[in-house]
């Protein structure tokens, strides 16, 4: 049976009790609208820890586009079903004022990586992400926290923030979960029209097709995508494209 906690003091008490009992605590932060990609994180957290917490919070500070925030799918009932079936112990389901008693006066800023790639396309995005993740890690104080490589830049920034601020939580990276045709699972995929959905897997197919970003960019444009970026970082090829109103991101190892 999963318990839903809606405020910070309750969560902090439950977490303190977990530490007192010397139990390993796994944490999966999400914005809800859960799919099989999220489920893989929940399962891994379940396997590797004695207790598991998942947070459901659509974080407004990481959006520079109010319409995007407004349209983000909210599916609490279905999320709870998936969470229960993964054997999660506790859900943290806070409101804005619970997490932001300071109304976002204080924030975490990284430079320069957070200004590139996703940060170049979405102003202030990673300030919002890093700030909410730091708040959540301080409230939950997990042994391990799980992040998907689907959002590879986010994972790298969180990992480096945890090291920079000497956080005790281990930051764990989990592989991208895809549809059968290669499209990376994303809560935004529900907004694709049937025609756009047929085109979408070409993004992943083209991204895996070579090591020269310039050539991949050209191929994506020829195929009908509006390309935000294709760039190589470390051992990965990262891309972001728009199809109609939907923005897709993906990355593959090279
Ligand atoms: P979100 O709710 O979109 O903020 O995602 C919550 C977590 O799930 C993040 O760490 C994401 O990287 C991860 N995630 C989302 N989609 C996938 C996917 N297709 N495969 C693996 N992890 C994912």
mmCIF file of C-alpha atoms and ligand atoms in Angstrom:
data_model
loop_
_atom_site.group_PDB
_atom_site.id
_atom_site.type_symbol
_atom_site.label_atom_id
_atom_site.label_comp_id
_atom_site.label_asym_id
_atom_site.label_seq_id
_atom_site.Cartn_x
_atom_site.Cartn_y
_atom_site.Cartn_z
ATOM 1 C CA UNK A 1 0.000 0.000 0.000
ATOM 2 C CA UNK A 2 1.446 3.345 -1.108
ATOM 3 C CA UNK A 3 1.170 6.358 1.202
ATOM 4 C CA UNK A 4 0.706 9.839 -0.273
ATOM 5 C CA UNK A 5 2.412 12.668 1.623
ATOM 6 C CA UNK A 6 1.450 16.171 0.610
ATOM 7 C CA UNK A 7 3.763 18.334 2.665
ATOM 8 C CA UNK A 8 7.421 18.745 3.529
ATOM 9 C CA UNK A 9 7.410 18.088 7.316
ATOM 10 C CA UNK A 10 5.580 14.748 6.863
ATOM 11 C CA UNK A 11 8.075 13.672 4.202
ATOM 12 C CA UNK A 12 11.044 14.765 6.309
ATOM 13 C CA UNK A 13 9.705 12.790 9.304
ATOM 14 C CA UNK A 14 9.210 9.624 7.235
ATOM 15 C CA UNK A 15 12.698 9.990 5.775
ATOM 16 C CA UNK A 16 14.245 10.533 9.244
ATOM 17 C CA UNK A 17 12.542 7.346 10.451
ATOM 18 C CA UNK A 18 13.948 5.465 7.430
ATOM 19 C CA UNK A 19 17.457 6.619 8.307
ATOM 20 C CA UNK A 20 16.971 5.741 11.990
ATOM 21 C CA UNK A 21 16.059 2.188 10.925
ATOM 22 C CA UNK A 22 19.211 2.173 8.776
ATOM 23 C CA UNK A 23 17.212 1.362 5.603
ATOM 24 C CA UNK A 24 18.410 2.279 2.108
ATOM 25 C CA UNK A 25 16.061 4.817 0.508
ATOM 26 C CA UNK A 26 15.639 5.142 -3.274
ATOM 27 C CA UNK A 27 14.116 8.295 -4.761
ATOM 28 C CA UNK A 28 12.643 8.937 -8.222
ATOM 29 C CA UNK A 29 11.717 12.580 -8.932
ATOM 30 C CA UNK A 30 9.109 12.989 -11.699
ATOM 31 C CA UNK A 31 6.575 15.432 -13.086
ATOM 32 C CA UNK A 32 3.902 12.710 -13.283
ATOM 33 C CA UNK A 33 2.182 11.544 -16.511
ATOM 34 C CA UNK A 34 4.105 8.339 -15.933
ATOM 35 C CA UNK A 35 4.963 5.851 -18.680
ATOM 36 C CA UNK A 36 7.202 2.801 -19.089
ATOM 37 C CA UNK A 37 10.323 5.018 -18.995
ATOM 38 C CA UNK A 38 9.435 6.167 -15.486
ATOM 39 C CA UNK A 39 8.427 2.622 -14.549
ATOM 40 C CA UNK A 40 11.948 1.380 -15.321
ATOM 41 C CA UNK A 41 13.331 3.923 -12.803
ATOM 42 C CA UNK A 42 10.778 2.852 -10.167
ATOM 43 C CA UNK A 43 11.640 -0.823 -10.693
ATOM 44 C CA UNK A 44 15.354 -0.198 -10.401
ATOM 45 C CA UNK A 45 14.879 1.894 -7.252
ATOM 46 C CA UNK A 46 12.706 -0.929 -5.851
ATOM 47 C CA UNK A 47 15.395 -3.543 -6.598
ATOM 48 C CA UNK A 48 18.278 -1.587 -5.097
ATOM 49 C CA UNK A 49 16.705 -0.132 -1.929
ATOM 50 C CA UNK A 50 14.639 -1.099 1.134
ATOM 51 C CA UNK A 51 12.227 1.803 0.656
ATOM 52 C CA UNK A 52 11.217 3.864 -2.383
ATOM 53 C CA UNK A 53 9.827 7.397 -2.686
ATOM 54 C CA UNK A 54 8.554 8.969 -5.903
ATOM 55 C CA UNK A 55 7.701 12.652 -6.193
ATOM 56 C CA UNK A 56 5.000 14.000 -8.515
ATOM 57 C CA UNK A 57 5.459 17.722 -9.106
ATOM 58 C CA UNK A 58 5.154 19.734 -12.316
ATOM 59 C CA UNK A 59 7.845 22.292 -11.540
ATOM 60 C CA UNK A 60 6.833 25.733 -12.860
ATOM 61 C CA UNK A 61 10.274 27.324 -12.403
ATOM 62 C CA UNK A 62 11.781 25.206 -15.185
ATOM 63 C CA UNK A 63 9.338 26.491 -17.816
ATOM 64 C CA UNK A 64 9.921 29.646 -19.816
ATOM 65 C CA UNK A 65 6.721 29.056 -21.812
ATOM 66 C CA UNK A 66 3.475 29.265 -19.770
ATOM 67 C CA UNK A 67 1.527 27.435 -22.533
ATOM 68 C CA UNK A 68 3.943 24.496 -22.310
ATOM 69 C CA UNK A 69 3.422 24.356 -18.527
ATOM 70 C CA UNK A 70 -0.350 24.600 -18.935
ATOM 71 C CA UNK A 71 -0.468 21.776 -21.498
ATOM 72 C CA UNK A 72 1.738 19.364 -19.549
ATOM 73 C CA UNK A 73 -0.417 16.223 -19.030
ATOM 74 C CA UNK A 74 -1.642 15.600 -15.472
ATOM 75 C CA UNK A 75 -2.814 12.034 -14.817
ATOM 76 C CA UNK A 76 -2.734 11.484 -11.044
ATOM 77 C CA UNK A 77 -5.084 8.443 -10.935
ATOM 78 C CA UNK A 78 -3.212 6.499 -13.622
ATOM 79 C CA UNK A 79 0.128 7.517 -12.071
ATOM 80 C CA UNK A 80 -0.982 6.104 -8.708
ATOM 81 C CA UNK A 81 -1.889 2.770 -10.339
ATOM 82 C CA UNK A 82 1.576 2.466 -11.853
ATOM 83 C CA UNK A 83 3.226 3.561 -8.614
ATOM 84 C CA UNK A 84 1.284 0.966 -6.596
ATOM 85 C CA UNK A 85 2.125 -1.781 -9.095
ATOM 86 C CA UNK A 86 5.844 -0.922 -8.833
ATOM 87 C CA UNK A 87 5.667 -1.409 -5.056
ATOM 88 C CA UNK A 88 6.579 2.184 -4.190
ATOM 89 C CA UNK A 89 6.211 2.958 -0.466
ATOM 90 C CA UNK A 90 5.605 6.696 -0.510
ATOM 91 C CA UNK A 91 4.558 9.428 -2.934
ATOM 92 C CA UNK A 92 5.509 13.032 -2.316
ATOM 93 C CA UNK A 93 2.816 15.195 -3.937
ATOM 94 C CA UNK A 94 3.537 18.776 -2.878
ATOM 95 C CA UNK A 95 2.116 22.111 -3.953
ATOM 96 C CA UNK A 96 4.186 25.039 -5.235
ATOM 97 C CA UNK A 97 4.115 26.891 -1.904
ATOM 98 C CA UNK A 98 5.338 23.779 -0.065
ATOM 99 C CA UNK A 99 8.502 23.571 -2.172
ATOM 100 C CA UNK A 100 8.915 27.307 -2.719
ATOM 101 C CA UNK A 101 8.200 29.074 0.593
ATOM 102 C CA UNK A 102 10.744 31.647 -0.676
ATOM 103 C CA UNK A 103 8.785 32.063 -3.957
ATOM 104 C CA UNK A 104 11.994 31.208 -5.871
ATOM 105 C CA UNK A 105 14.133 33.993 -4.356
ATOM 106 C CA UNK A 106 16.956 31.476 -4.000
ATOM 107 C CA UNK A 107 18.097 29.351 -6.897
ATOM 108 C CA UNK A 108 20.936 27.145 -8.112
ATOM 109 C CA UNK A 109 22.754 28.424 -11.190
ATOM 110 C CA UNK A 110 25.379 26.500 -13.093
ATOM 111 C CA UNK A 111 27.608 27.839 -15.849
ATOM 112 C CA UNK A 112 28.429 27.258 -18.659
ATOM 113 C CA UNK A 113 26.967 23.810 -19.476
ATOM 114 C CA UNK A 114 23.417 24.749 -18.430
ATOM 115 C CA UNK A 115 23.394 27.526 -21.063
ATOM 116 C CA UNK A 116 24.068 25.053 -23.878
ATOM 117 C CA UNK A 117 21.805 22.521 -25.657
ATOM 118 C CA UNK A 118 18.475 22.431 -23.731
ATOM 119 C CA UNK A 119 19.477 25.536 -21.774
ATOM 120 C CA UNK A 120 20.109 27.419 -25.015
ATOM 121 C CA UNK A 121 16.587 26.695 -26.212
ATOM 122 C CA UNK A 122 14.821 27.166 -22.860
ATOM 123 C CA UNK A 123 15.967 30.157 -20.827
ATOM 124 C CA UNK A 124 16.398 29.514 -17.106
ATOM 125 C CA UNK A 125 15.359 25.880 -17.555
ATOM 126 C CA UNK A 126 18.236 24.326 -15.629
ATOM 127 C CA UNK A 127 18.099 26.917 -12.824
ATOM 128 C CA UNK A 128 14.566 25.631 -12.225
ATOM 129 C CA UNK A 129 15.560 21.976 -12.558
ATOM 130 C CA UNK A 130 18.625 22.164 -10.303
ATOM 131 C CA UNK A 131 16.807 24.251 -7.690
ATOM 132 C CA UNK A 132 13.862 21.863 -7.400
ATOM 133 C CA UNK A 133 16.128 18.793 -7.391
ATOM 134 C CA UNK A 134 18.280 20.267 -4.600
ATOM 135 C CA UNK A 135 15.146 21.070 -2.565
ATOM 136 C CA UNK A 136 13.779 17.546 -3.092
ATOM 137 C CA UNK A 137 17.096 15.887 -2.234
ATOM 138 C CA UNK A 138 17.300 17.939 0.971
ATOM 139 C CA UNK A 139 13.745 16.971 1.963
ATOM 140 C CA UNK A 140 13.916 13.276 1.050
ATOM 141 C CA UNK A 141 17.642 12.729 1.812
ATOM 142 C CA UNK A 142 17.695 9.464 -0.156
ATOM 143 C CA UNK A 143 20.539 6.970 -0.336
ATOM 144 C CA UNK A 144 20.178 6.918 -4.135
ATOM 145 C CA UNK A 145 18.284 9.089 -6.622
ATOM 146 C CA UNK A 146 17.434 7.836 -10.131
ATOM 147 C CA UNK A 147 17.545 9.919 -13.319
ATOM 148 C CA UNK A 148 16.892 8.873 -16.929
ATOM 149 C CA UNK A 149 19.542 9.281 -19.625
ATOM 150 C CA UNK A 150 16.639 10.416 -21.823
ATOM 151 C CA UNK A 151 17.405 13.818 -20.257
ATOM 152 C CA UNK A 152 21.154 13.296 -20.433
ATOM 153 C CA UNK A 153 22.158 16.932 -19.868
ATOM 154 C CA UNK A 154 19.882 17.064 -16.813
ATOM 155 C CA UNK A 155 21.483 13.895 -15.426
ATOM 156 C CA UNK A 156 25.009 15.296 -15.895
ATOM 157 C CA UNK A 157 24.107 18.621 -14.246
ATOM 158 C CA UNK A 158 22.427 16.902 -11.268
ATOM 159 C CA UNK A 159 25.364 14.521 -10.868
ATOM 160 C CA UNK A 160 27.845 17.410 -10.912
ATOM 161 C CA UNK A 161 25.687 19.520 -8.539
ATOM 162 C CA UNK A 162 25.576 16.635 -6.049
ATOM 163 C CA UNK A 163 29.379 16.480 -6.144
ATOM 164 C CA UNK A 164 29.792 20.281 -5.950
ATOM 165 C CA UNK A 165 27.590 20.566 -2.840
ATOM 166 C CA UNK A 166 28.874 17.374 -1.172
ATOM 167 C CA UNK A 167 25.428 15.763 -1.158
ATOM 168 C CA UNK A 168 25.409 12.266 0.313
ATOM 169 C CA UNK A 169 22.952 10.888 -2.251
ATOM 170 C CA UNK A 170 24.330 8.672 -5.016
ATOM 171 C CA UNK A 171 23.029 9.884 -8.410
ATOM 172 C CA UNK A 172 22.164 6.870 -10.609
ATOM 173 C CA UNK A 173 21.754 7.061 -14.420
ATOM 174 C CA UNK A 174 19.159 4.795 -16.089
ATOM 175 C CA UNK A 175 19.051 3.921 -19.829
ATOM 176 C CA UNK A 176 16.492 5.444 -22.231
ATOM 177 C CA UNK A 177 13.324 3.352 -22.608
ATOM 178 C CA UNK A 178 11.910 3.406 -26.166
ATOM 179 C CA UNK A 179 8.792 2.435 -28.048
ATOM 180 C CA UNK A 180 9.167 -0.596 -30.352
ATOM 181 C CA UNK A 181 9.958 1.718 -33.281
ATOM 182 C CA UNK A 182 12.754 3.538 -31.413
ATOM 183 C CA UNK A 183 10.922 6.701 -30.320
ATOM 184 C CA UNK A 184 12.082 7.646 -26.805
ATOM 185 C CA UNK A 185 9.121 7.460 -24.420
ATOM 186 C CA UNK A 186 8.037 10.888 -23.256
ATOM 187 C CA UNK A 187 4.986 12.399 -21.590
ATOM 188 C CA UNK A 188 4.865 14.820 -24.531
ATOM 189 C CA UNK A 189 4.357 12.059 -27.125
ATOM 190 C CA UNK A 190 0.590 12.093 -26.435
ATOM 191 C CA UNK A 191 0.449 15.493 -28.152
ATOM 192 C CA UNK A 192 1.683 14.079 -31.507
ATOM 193 C CA UNK A 193 -0.961 13.747 -34.239
ATOM 194 C CA UNK A 194 -1.094 10.268 -35.909
ATOM 195 C CA UNK A 195 0.895 11.620 -38.856
ATOM 196 C CA UNK A 196 3.529 13.234 -36.599
ATOM 197 C CA UNK A 197 3.720 10.028 -34.565
ATOM 198 C CA UNK A 198 4.597 8.105 -37.762
ATOM 199 C CA UNK A 199 7.428 10.540 -38.514
ATOM 200 C CA UNK A 200 8.755 10.769 -34.915
ATOM 201 C CA UNK A 201 10.857 7.526 -34.816
ATOM 202 C CA UNK A 202 12.880 8.821 -37.793
ATOM 203 C CA UNK A 203 14.477 11.241 -35.312
ATOM 204 C CA UNK A 204 16.106 8.405 -33.359
ATOM 205 C CA UNK A 205 16.930 6.451 -36.535
ATOM 206 C CA UNK A 206 18.758 9.409 -38.088
ATOM 207 C CA UNK A 207 20.512 10.304 -34.790
ATOM 208 C CA UNK A 208 22.052 6.821 -34.639
ATOM 209 C CA UNK A 209 23.197 7.005 -38.273
ATOM 210 C CA UNK A 210 26.639 8.652 -38.030
ATOM 211 C CA UNK A 211 29.137 10.701 -36.070
ATOM 212 C CA UNK A 212 29.016 14.016 -37.917
ATOM 213 C CA UNK A 213 26.413 16.366 -36.360
ATOM 214 C CA UNK A 214 26.322 18.561 -39.476
ATOM 215 C CA UNK A 215 25.295 15.633 -41.689
ATOM 216 C CA UNK A 216 22.700 14.422 -39.155
ATOM 217 C CA UNK A 217 21.211 17.933 -38.939
ATOM 218 C CA UNK A 218 20.853 18.053 -42.712
ATOM 219 C CA UNK A 219 19.228 14.612 -42.861
ATOM 220 C CA UNK A 220 16.717 15.586 -40.163
ATOM 221 C CA UNK A 221 15.797 18.790 -42.016
ATOM 222 C CA UNK A 222 15.385 16.869 -45.283
ATOM 223 C CA UNK A 223 13.071 14.433 -43.483
ATOM 224 C CA UNK A 224 10.836 17.301 -42.349
ATOM 225 C CA UNK A 225 12.028 18.084 -38.809
ATOM 226 C CA UNK A 226 12.577 21.574 -37.498
ATOM 227 C CA UNK A 227 16.022 21.107 -35.868
ATOM 228 C CA UNK A 228 16.895 22.928 -32.619
ATOM 229 C CA UNK A 229 20.314 21.311 -32.301
ATOM 230 C CA UNK A 230 22.354 18.200 -32.983
ATOM 231 C CA UNK A 231 25.602 18.173 -31.053
ATOM 232 C CA UNK A 232 28.156 15.788 -29.737
ATOM 233 C CA UNK A 233 29.179 15.808 -26.063
ATOM 234 C CA UNK A 234 31.452 13.314 -24.346
ATOM 235 C CA UNK A 235 30.530 10.007 -25.937
ATOM 236 C CA UNK A 236 26.968 10.953 -26.926
ATOM 237 C CA UNK A 237 25.109 12.462 -29.866
ATOM 238 C CA UNK A 238 22.339 14.728 -28.590
ATOM 239 C CA UNK A 239 19.474 16.268 -30.505
ATOM 240 C CA UNK A 240 16.282 18.293 -30.169
ATOM 241 C CA UNK A 241 13.708 18.732 -32.933
ATOM 242 C CA UNK A 242 10.211 20.087 -33.341
ATOM 243 C CA UNK A 243 7.395 18.352 -35.172
ATOM 244 C CA UNK A 244 4.422 20.659 -35.361
ATOM 245 C CA UNK A 245 3.863 21.905 -31.819
ATOM 246 C CA UNK A 246 5.784 19.108 -30.095
ATOM 247 C CA UNK A 247 9.437 19.353 -29.139
ATOM 248 C CA UNK A 248 11.321 16.044 -28.896
ATOM 249 C CA UNK A 249 14.752 15.400 -27.376
ATOM 250 C CA UNK A 250 16.895 12.302 -27.627
ATOM 251 C CA UNK A 251 20.481 11.135 -27.344
ATOM 252 C CA UNK A 252 22.457 8.036 -28.222
ATOM 253 C CA UNK A 253 25.845 6.631 -27.260
ATOM 254 C CA UNK A 254 28.602 6.706 -29.912
HETATM 255 P P1 LIG B 1 9.939 13.736 -16.107
HETATM 256 O O1 LIG B 1 8.695 13.319 -15.393
HETATM 257 O O2 LIG B 1 9.767 13.856 -17.572
HETATM 258 O O3 LIG B 1 10.611 14.909 -15.458
HETATM 259 O O4 LIG B 1 10.941 12.516 -15.938
HETATM 260 C C1 LIG B 1 11.270 11.994 -14.670
HETATM 261 C C2 LIG B 1 12.461 11.090 -14.822
HETATM 262 O O5 LIG B 1 12.158 10.031 -15.719
HETATM 263 C C3 LIG B 1 13.671 11.829 -15.400
HETATM 264 O O6 LIG B 1 14.839 11.390 -14.725
HETATM 265 C C4 LIG B 1 13.656 11.391 -16.842
HETATM 266 O O7 LIG B 1 14.939 11.414 -17.437
HETATM 267 C C5 LIG B 1 13.151 9.967 -16.719
HETATM 268 N N1 LIG B 1 12.592 9.524 -17.995
HETATM 269 C C6 LIG B 1 11.617 10.117 -18.736
HETATM 270 N N2 LIG B 1 11.415 9.454 -19.885
HETATM 271 C C7 LIG B 1 12.288 8.410 -19.881
HETATM 272 C C8 LIG B 1 12.580 7.360 -20.802
HETATM 273 N N3 LIG B 1 11.943 7.235 -21.968
HETATM 274 N N4 LIG B 1 13.541 6.467 -20.457
HETATM 275 C C9 LIG B 1 14.212 6.575 -19.286
HETATM 276 N N5 LIG B 1 13.985 7.537 -18.388
HETATM 277 C C10 LIG B 1 13.037 8.452 -18.672
#
